[in-house]
Short mmCIF file of C-alpha atoms (C1' of nucleotides) in Angstrom, two decimals:
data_model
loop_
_atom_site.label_atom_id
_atom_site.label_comp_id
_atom_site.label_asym_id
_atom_site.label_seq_id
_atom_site.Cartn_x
_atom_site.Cartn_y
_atom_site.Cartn_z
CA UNK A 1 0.00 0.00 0.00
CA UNK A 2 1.19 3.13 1.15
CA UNK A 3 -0.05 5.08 -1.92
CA UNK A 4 -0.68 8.89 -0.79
CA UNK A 5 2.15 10.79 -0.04
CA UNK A 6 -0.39 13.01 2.28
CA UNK A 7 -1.57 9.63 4.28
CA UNK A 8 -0.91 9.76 8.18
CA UNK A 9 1.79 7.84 9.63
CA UNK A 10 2.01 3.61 8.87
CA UNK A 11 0.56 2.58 12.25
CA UNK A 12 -2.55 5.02 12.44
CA UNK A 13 -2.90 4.02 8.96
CA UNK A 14 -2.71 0.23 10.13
CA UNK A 15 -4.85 0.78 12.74
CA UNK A 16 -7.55 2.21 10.66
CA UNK A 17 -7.73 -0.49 8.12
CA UNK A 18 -8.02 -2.94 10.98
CA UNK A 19 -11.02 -1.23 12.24
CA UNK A 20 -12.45 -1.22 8.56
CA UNK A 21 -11.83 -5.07 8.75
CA UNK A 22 -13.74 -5.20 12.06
CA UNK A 23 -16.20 -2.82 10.54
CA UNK A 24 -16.64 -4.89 7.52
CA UNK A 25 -16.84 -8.43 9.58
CA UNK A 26 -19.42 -6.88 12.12
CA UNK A 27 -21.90 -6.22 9.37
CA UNK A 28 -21.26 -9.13 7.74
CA UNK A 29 -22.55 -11.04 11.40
CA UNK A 30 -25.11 -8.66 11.98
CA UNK A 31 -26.88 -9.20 8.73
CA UNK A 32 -26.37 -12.99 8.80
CA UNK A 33 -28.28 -12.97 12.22
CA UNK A 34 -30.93 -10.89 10.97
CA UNK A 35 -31.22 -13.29 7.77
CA UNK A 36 -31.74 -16.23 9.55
CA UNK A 37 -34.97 -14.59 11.10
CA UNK A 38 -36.24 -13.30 7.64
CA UNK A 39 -34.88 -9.78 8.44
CA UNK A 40 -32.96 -7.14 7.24
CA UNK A 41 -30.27 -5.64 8.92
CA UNK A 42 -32.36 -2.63 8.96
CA UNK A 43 -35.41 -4.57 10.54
CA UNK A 44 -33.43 -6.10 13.23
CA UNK A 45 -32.08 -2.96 14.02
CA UNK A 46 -35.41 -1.44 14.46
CA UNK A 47 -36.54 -4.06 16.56
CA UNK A 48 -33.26 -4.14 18.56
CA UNK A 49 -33.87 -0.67 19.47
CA UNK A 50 -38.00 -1.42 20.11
CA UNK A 51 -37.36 -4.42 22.06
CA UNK A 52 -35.63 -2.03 24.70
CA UNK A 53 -37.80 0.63 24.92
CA UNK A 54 -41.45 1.30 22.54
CA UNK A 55 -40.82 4.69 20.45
CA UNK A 56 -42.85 7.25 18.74
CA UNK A 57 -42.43 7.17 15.28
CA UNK A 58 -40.46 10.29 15.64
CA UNK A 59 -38.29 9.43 17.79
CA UNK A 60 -37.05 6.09 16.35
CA UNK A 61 -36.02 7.97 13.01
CA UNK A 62 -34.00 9.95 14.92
CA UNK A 63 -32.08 7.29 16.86
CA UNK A 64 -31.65 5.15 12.85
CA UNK A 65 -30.59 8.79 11.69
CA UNK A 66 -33.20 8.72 8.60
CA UNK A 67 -36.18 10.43 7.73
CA UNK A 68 -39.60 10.06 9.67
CA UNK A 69 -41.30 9.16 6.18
CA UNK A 70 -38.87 5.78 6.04
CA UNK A 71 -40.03 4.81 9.23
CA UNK A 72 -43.62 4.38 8.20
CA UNK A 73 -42.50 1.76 5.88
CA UNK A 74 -40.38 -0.08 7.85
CA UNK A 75 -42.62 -0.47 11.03
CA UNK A 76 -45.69 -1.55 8.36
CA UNK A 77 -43.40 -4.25 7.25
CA UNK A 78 -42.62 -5.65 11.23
CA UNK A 79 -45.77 -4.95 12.06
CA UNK A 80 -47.11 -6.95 8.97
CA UNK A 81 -44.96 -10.06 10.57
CA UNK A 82 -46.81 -9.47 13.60
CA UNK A 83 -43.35 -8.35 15.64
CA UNK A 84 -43.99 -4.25 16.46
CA UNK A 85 -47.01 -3.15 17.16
CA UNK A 86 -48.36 1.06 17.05
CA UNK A 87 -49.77 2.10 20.27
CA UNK A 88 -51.73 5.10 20.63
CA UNK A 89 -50.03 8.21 22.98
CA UNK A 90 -52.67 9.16 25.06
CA UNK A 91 -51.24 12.38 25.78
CA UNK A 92 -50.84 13.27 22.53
CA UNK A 93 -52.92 11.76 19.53
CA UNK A 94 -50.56 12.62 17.27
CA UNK A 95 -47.50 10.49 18.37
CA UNK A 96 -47.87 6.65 17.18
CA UNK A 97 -45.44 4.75 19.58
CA UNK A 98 -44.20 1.92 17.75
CA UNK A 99 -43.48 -1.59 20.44
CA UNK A 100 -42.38 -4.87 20.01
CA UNK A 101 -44.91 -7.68 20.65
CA UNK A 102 -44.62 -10.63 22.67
CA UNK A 103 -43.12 -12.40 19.90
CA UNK A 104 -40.66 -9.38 18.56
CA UNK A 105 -39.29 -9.48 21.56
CA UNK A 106 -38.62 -13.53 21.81
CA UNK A 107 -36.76 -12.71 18.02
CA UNK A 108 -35.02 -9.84 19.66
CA UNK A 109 -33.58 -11.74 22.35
CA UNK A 110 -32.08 -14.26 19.85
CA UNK A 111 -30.71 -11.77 17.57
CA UNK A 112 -28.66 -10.56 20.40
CA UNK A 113 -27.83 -14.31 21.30
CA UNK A 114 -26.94 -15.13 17.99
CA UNK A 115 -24.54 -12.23 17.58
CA UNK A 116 -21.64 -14.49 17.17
CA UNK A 117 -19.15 -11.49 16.93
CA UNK A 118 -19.30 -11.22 21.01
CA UNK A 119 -18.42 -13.92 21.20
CA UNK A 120 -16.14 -15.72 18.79
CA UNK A 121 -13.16 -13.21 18.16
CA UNK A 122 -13.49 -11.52 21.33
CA UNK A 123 -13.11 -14.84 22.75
CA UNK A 124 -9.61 -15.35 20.98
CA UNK A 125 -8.49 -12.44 23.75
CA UNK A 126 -8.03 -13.44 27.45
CA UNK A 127 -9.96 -11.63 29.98
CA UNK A 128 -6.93 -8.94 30.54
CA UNK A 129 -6.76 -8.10 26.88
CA UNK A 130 -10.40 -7.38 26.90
CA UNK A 131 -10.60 -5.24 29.71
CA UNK A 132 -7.72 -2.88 27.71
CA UNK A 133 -9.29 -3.38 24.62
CA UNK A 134 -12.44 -1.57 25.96
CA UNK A 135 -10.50 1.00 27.78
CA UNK A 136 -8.82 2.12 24.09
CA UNK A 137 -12.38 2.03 22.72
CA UNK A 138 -13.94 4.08 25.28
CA UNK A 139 -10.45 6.37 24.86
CA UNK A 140 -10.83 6.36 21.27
CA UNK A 141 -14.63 7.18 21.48
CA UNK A 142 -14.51 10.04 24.14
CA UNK A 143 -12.87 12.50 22.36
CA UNK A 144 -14.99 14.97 21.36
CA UNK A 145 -12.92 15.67 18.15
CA UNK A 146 -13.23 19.15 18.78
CA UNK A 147 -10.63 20.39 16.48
CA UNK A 148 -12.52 19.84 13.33
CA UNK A 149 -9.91 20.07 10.21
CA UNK A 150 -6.74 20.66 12.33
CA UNK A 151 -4.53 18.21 13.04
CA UNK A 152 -3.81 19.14 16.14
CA UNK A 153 -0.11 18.55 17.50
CA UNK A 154 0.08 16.20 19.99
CA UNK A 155 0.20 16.73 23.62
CA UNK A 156 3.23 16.22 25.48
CA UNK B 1 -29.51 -3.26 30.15
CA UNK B 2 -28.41 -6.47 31.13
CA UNK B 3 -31.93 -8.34 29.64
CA UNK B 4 -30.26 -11.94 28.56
CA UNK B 5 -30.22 -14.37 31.10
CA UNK B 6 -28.04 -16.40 28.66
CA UNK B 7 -25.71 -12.86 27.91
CA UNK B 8 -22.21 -13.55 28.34
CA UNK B 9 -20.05 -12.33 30.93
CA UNK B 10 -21.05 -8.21 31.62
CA UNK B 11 -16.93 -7.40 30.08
CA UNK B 12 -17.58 -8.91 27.05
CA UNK B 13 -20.80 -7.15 26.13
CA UNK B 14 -19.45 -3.97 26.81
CA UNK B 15 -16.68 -4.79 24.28
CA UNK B 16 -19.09 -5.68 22.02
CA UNK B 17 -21.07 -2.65 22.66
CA UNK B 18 -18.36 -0.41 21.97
CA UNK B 19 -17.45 -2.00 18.50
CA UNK B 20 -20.86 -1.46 17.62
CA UNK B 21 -20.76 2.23 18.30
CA UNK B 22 -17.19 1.82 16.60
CA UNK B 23 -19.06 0.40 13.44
CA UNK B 24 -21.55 3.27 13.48
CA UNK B 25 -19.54 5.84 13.97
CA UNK B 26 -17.10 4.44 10.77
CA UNK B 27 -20.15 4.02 9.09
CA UNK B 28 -21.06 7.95 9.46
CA UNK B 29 -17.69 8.63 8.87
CA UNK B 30 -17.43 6.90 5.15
CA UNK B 31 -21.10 8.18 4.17
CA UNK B 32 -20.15 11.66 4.63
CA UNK B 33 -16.85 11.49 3.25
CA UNK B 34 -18.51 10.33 0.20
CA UNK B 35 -21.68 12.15 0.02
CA UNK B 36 -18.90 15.32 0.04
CA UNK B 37 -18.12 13.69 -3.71
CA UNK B 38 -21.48 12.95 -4.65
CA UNK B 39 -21.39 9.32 -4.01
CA UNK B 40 -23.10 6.79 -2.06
CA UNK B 41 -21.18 4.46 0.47
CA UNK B 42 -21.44 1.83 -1.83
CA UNK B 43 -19.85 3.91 -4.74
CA UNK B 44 -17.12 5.22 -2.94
CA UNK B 45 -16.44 1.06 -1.64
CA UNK B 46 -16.02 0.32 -5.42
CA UNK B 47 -14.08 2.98 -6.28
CA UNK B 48 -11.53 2.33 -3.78
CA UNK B 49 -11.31 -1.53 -4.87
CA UNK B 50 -10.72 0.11 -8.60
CA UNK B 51 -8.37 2.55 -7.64
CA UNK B 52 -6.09 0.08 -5.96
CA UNK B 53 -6.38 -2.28 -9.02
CA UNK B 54 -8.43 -2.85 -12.37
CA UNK B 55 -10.35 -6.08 -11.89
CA UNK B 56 -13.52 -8.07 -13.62
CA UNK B 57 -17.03 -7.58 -12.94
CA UNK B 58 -17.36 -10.62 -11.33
CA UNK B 59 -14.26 -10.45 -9.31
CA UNK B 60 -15.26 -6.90 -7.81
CA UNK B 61 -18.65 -8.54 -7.25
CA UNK B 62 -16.70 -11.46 -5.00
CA UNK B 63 -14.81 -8.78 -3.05
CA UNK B 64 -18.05 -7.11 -2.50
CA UNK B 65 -20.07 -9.74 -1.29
CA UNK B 66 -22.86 -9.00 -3.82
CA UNK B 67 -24.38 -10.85 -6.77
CA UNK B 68 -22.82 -9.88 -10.17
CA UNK B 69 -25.82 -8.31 -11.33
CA UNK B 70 -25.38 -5.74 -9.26
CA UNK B 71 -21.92 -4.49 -10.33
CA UNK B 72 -23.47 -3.68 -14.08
CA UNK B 73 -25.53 -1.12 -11.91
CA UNK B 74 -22.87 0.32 -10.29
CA UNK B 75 -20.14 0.48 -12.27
CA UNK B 76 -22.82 1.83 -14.90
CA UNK B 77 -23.14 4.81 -12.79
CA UNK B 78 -19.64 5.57 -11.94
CA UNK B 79 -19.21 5.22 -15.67
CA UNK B 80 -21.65 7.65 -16.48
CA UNK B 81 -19.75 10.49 -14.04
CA UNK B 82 -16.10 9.33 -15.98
CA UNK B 83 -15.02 7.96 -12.28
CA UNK B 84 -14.60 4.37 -14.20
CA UNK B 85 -14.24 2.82 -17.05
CA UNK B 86 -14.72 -0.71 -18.59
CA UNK B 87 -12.00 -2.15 -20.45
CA UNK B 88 -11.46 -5.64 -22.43
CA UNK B 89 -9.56 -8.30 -21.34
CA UNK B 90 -7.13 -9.54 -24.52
CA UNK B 91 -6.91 -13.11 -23.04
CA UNK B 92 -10.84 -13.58 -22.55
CA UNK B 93 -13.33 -11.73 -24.46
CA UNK B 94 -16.34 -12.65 -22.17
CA UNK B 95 -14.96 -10.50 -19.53
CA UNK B 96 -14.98 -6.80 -18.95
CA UNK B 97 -12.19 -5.50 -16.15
CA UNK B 98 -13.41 -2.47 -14.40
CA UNK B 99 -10.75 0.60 -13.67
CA UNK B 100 -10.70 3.71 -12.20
CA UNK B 101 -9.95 6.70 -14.76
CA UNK B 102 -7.41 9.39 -13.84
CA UNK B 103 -9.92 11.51 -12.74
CA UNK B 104 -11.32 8.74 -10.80
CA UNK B 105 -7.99 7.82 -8.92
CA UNK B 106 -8.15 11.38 -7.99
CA UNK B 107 -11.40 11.55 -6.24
CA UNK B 108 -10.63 7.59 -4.78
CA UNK B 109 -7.51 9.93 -3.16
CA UNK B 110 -9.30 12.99 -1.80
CA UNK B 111 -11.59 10.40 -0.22
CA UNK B 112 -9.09 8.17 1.58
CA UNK B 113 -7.62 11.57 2.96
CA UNK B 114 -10.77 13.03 3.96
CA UNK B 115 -12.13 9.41 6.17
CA UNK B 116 -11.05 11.28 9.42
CA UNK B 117 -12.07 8.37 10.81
CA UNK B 118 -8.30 7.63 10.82
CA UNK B 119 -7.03 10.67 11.98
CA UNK B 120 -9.79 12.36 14.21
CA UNK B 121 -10.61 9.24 17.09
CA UNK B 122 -6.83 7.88 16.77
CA UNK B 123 -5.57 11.00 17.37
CA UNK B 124 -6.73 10.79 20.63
CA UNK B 125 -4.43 7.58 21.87
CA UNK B 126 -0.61 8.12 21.78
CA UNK B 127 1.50 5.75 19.54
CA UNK B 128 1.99 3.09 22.25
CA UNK B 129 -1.52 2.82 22.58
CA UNK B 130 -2.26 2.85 18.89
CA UNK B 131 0.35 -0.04 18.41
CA UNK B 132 -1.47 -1.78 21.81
CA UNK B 133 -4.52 -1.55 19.98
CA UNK B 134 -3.00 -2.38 16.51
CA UNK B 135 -2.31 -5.92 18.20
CA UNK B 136 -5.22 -6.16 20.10
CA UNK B 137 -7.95 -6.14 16.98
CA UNK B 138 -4.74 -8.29 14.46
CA UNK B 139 -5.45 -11.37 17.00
CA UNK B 140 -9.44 -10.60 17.18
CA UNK B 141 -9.36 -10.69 14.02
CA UNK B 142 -6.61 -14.12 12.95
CA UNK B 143 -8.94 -15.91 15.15
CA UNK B 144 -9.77 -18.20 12.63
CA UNK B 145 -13.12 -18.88 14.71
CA UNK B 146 -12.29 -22.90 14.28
CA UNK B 147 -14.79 -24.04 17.21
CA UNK B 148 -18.29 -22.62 16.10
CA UNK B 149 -20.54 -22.98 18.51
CA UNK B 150 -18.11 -23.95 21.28
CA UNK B 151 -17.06 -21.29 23.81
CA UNK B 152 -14.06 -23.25 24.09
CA UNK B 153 -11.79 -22.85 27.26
CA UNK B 154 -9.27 -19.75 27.43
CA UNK B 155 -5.78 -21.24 27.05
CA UNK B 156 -3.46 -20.84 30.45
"C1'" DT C 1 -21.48 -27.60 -21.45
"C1'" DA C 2 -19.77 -23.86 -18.38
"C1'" DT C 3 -18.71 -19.05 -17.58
"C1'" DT C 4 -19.01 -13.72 -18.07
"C1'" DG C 5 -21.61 -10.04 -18.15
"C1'" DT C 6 -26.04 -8.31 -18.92
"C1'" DT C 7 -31.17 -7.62 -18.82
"C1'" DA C 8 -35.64 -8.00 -16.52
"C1'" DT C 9 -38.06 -7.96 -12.35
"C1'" DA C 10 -39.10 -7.25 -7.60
"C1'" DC C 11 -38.27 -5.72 -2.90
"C1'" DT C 12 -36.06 -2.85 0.64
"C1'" DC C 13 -33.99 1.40 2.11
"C1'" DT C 14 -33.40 6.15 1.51
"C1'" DA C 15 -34.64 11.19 0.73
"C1'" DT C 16 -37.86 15.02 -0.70
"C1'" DA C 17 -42.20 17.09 -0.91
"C1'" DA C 18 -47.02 17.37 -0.10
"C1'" DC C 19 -50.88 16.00 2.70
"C1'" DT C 20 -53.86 14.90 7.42
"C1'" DA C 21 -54.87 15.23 11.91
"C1'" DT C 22 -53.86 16.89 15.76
"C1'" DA C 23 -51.74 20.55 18.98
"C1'" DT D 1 -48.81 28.14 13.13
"C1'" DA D 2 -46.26 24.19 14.19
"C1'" DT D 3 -45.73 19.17 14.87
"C1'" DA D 4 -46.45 13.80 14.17
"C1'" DG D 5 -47.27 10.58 11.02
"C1'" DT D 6 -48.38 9.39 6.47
"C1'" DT D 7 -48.55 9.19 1.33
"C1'" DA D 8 -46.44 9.78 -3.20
"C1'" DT D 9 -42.51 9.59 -5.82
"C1'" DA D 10 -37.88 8.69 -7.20
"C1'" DG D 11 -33.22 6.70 -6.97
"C1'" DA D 12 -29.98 3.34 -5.23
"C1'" DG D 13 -28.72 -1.30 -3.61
"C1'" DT D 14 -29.85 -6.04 -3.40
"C1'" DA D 15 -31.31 -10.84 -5.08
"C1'" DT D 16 -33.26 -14.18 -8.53
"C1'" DA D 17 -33.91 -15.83 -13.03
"C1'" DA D 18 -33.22 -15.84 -17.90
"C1'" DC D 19 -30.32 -14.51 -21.79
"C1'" DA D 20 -26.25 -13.54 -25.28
"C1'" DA D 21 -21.51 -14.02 -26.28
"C1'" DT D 22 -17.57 -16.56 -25.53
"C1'" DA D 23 -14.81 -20.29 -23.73
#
DNA sequence: TATTGTTATACTCTATAACTATA
DNA sequence: TATAGTTATAGAGTATAACAATA
């Protein structure tokens, strides 16, 4: 590799394509999962999200980052299977709040089972490795990458 | 939190929690980087492959993980903005080999500069940590996941 | 006969804009 | 008037099946 003369240095560079790896494998499980329950990755993450907690419509579009108009689709489509449900808000008639049934939730609960990526690479690490592996994580997703553009030299 | 009787052990789903937020933010990451060229995730994943290396409609299909139909599509539209081009192949005249034109290499640059992703989060661990975490995800990832459905014992 | 790329078709996801029923 | 959800429409990605050209 090491194409662009711009590029950061080799091990930030290394680092990143590993992640794209993980990023790529990830998917790869999560849509597998979903697939073996007639989903789409987009479904089961829908129902992920509704299996915690039942949304307005709203709402749930803003935690998939999409439009509200997409949603409608979607939750006809789960609800069609008979796994979401709308409830009325009675505070509001407005709001729909979108649930998972009885049985959305049973499929919920083995998607998250059957996410195989828990458990088979992180398995490969012993127990120490893991606990620093989620402390560069949470490291690496704290920073509020408040700079923007600039670089930003590093501290000392 | 903590729903799944059968969850593993609390660590390991907060690993796995934090790769997924990994995996979303990347995701956010790539989709702007490519909307900024007018392109769609997808696009900009095709473009890369070309711009490393001219290769076959139904080898960039393999790489991609999607049915061969589907490249005609794509590489149709990429076409149609001069990002790619489809050239014969002298030693088989059934098969077309997709490549990035110059102006397409160019863009496939700007766009592996521009995935902050790389720079912003990393930035953010110092080099020892980078390299700890370089190791860290290389044997997540060799795990060649032999066992299957076997949690198989952690070695001493 | 098998393979490469394509076409035809259908479904899902996505965004934009216009509509409805509430507030 | 402003908001929540929907409908209508269009484009992109995906899969399946059938097809033409070539091997």
């Amino acid at each position: 590799m090491a194409a662009d003369p711009r590029t950061p240095d080799a091990l930030t560079v290394e680092v990143a394509e590993l992640i794209g790896t993980v990023v790529a494998r990830y998917h790869e499980e999560y849509e597998l999962a979903a697939a073996e329950h007639a989903l789409t990755g987009a479904q089961a993450r829908v129902l992920a999200l509704l299996a915690r907690e039942p949304t307005p419509m709203r709402q749930l579009a803003r935690q998939l980052k999409c439009e509200p108009s997409n949603m409608t689709g979607m939750v006809d489509r789960l609800e069609a299977r008979g796994l979401v449900e709308r409830r009325p808000d009675p505070a509001d008639r407005r709001v729909k709040v979108a649930a998972a049934t009885d049985e959305g939730e049973a499929v919920a609960a083995r998607l998250r089972r059957e996410l195989k990526f828990a458990g088979a690479p992180l398995q490969g690490l012993t127990p120490a490795e893991r606990r620093l592996l989620r402390d560069l994580l949470r490291r690496m997703l704290s920073e509020p990458e408040e700079g923007g553009e600039e670089p930003r030299p590093p501290r000392p």
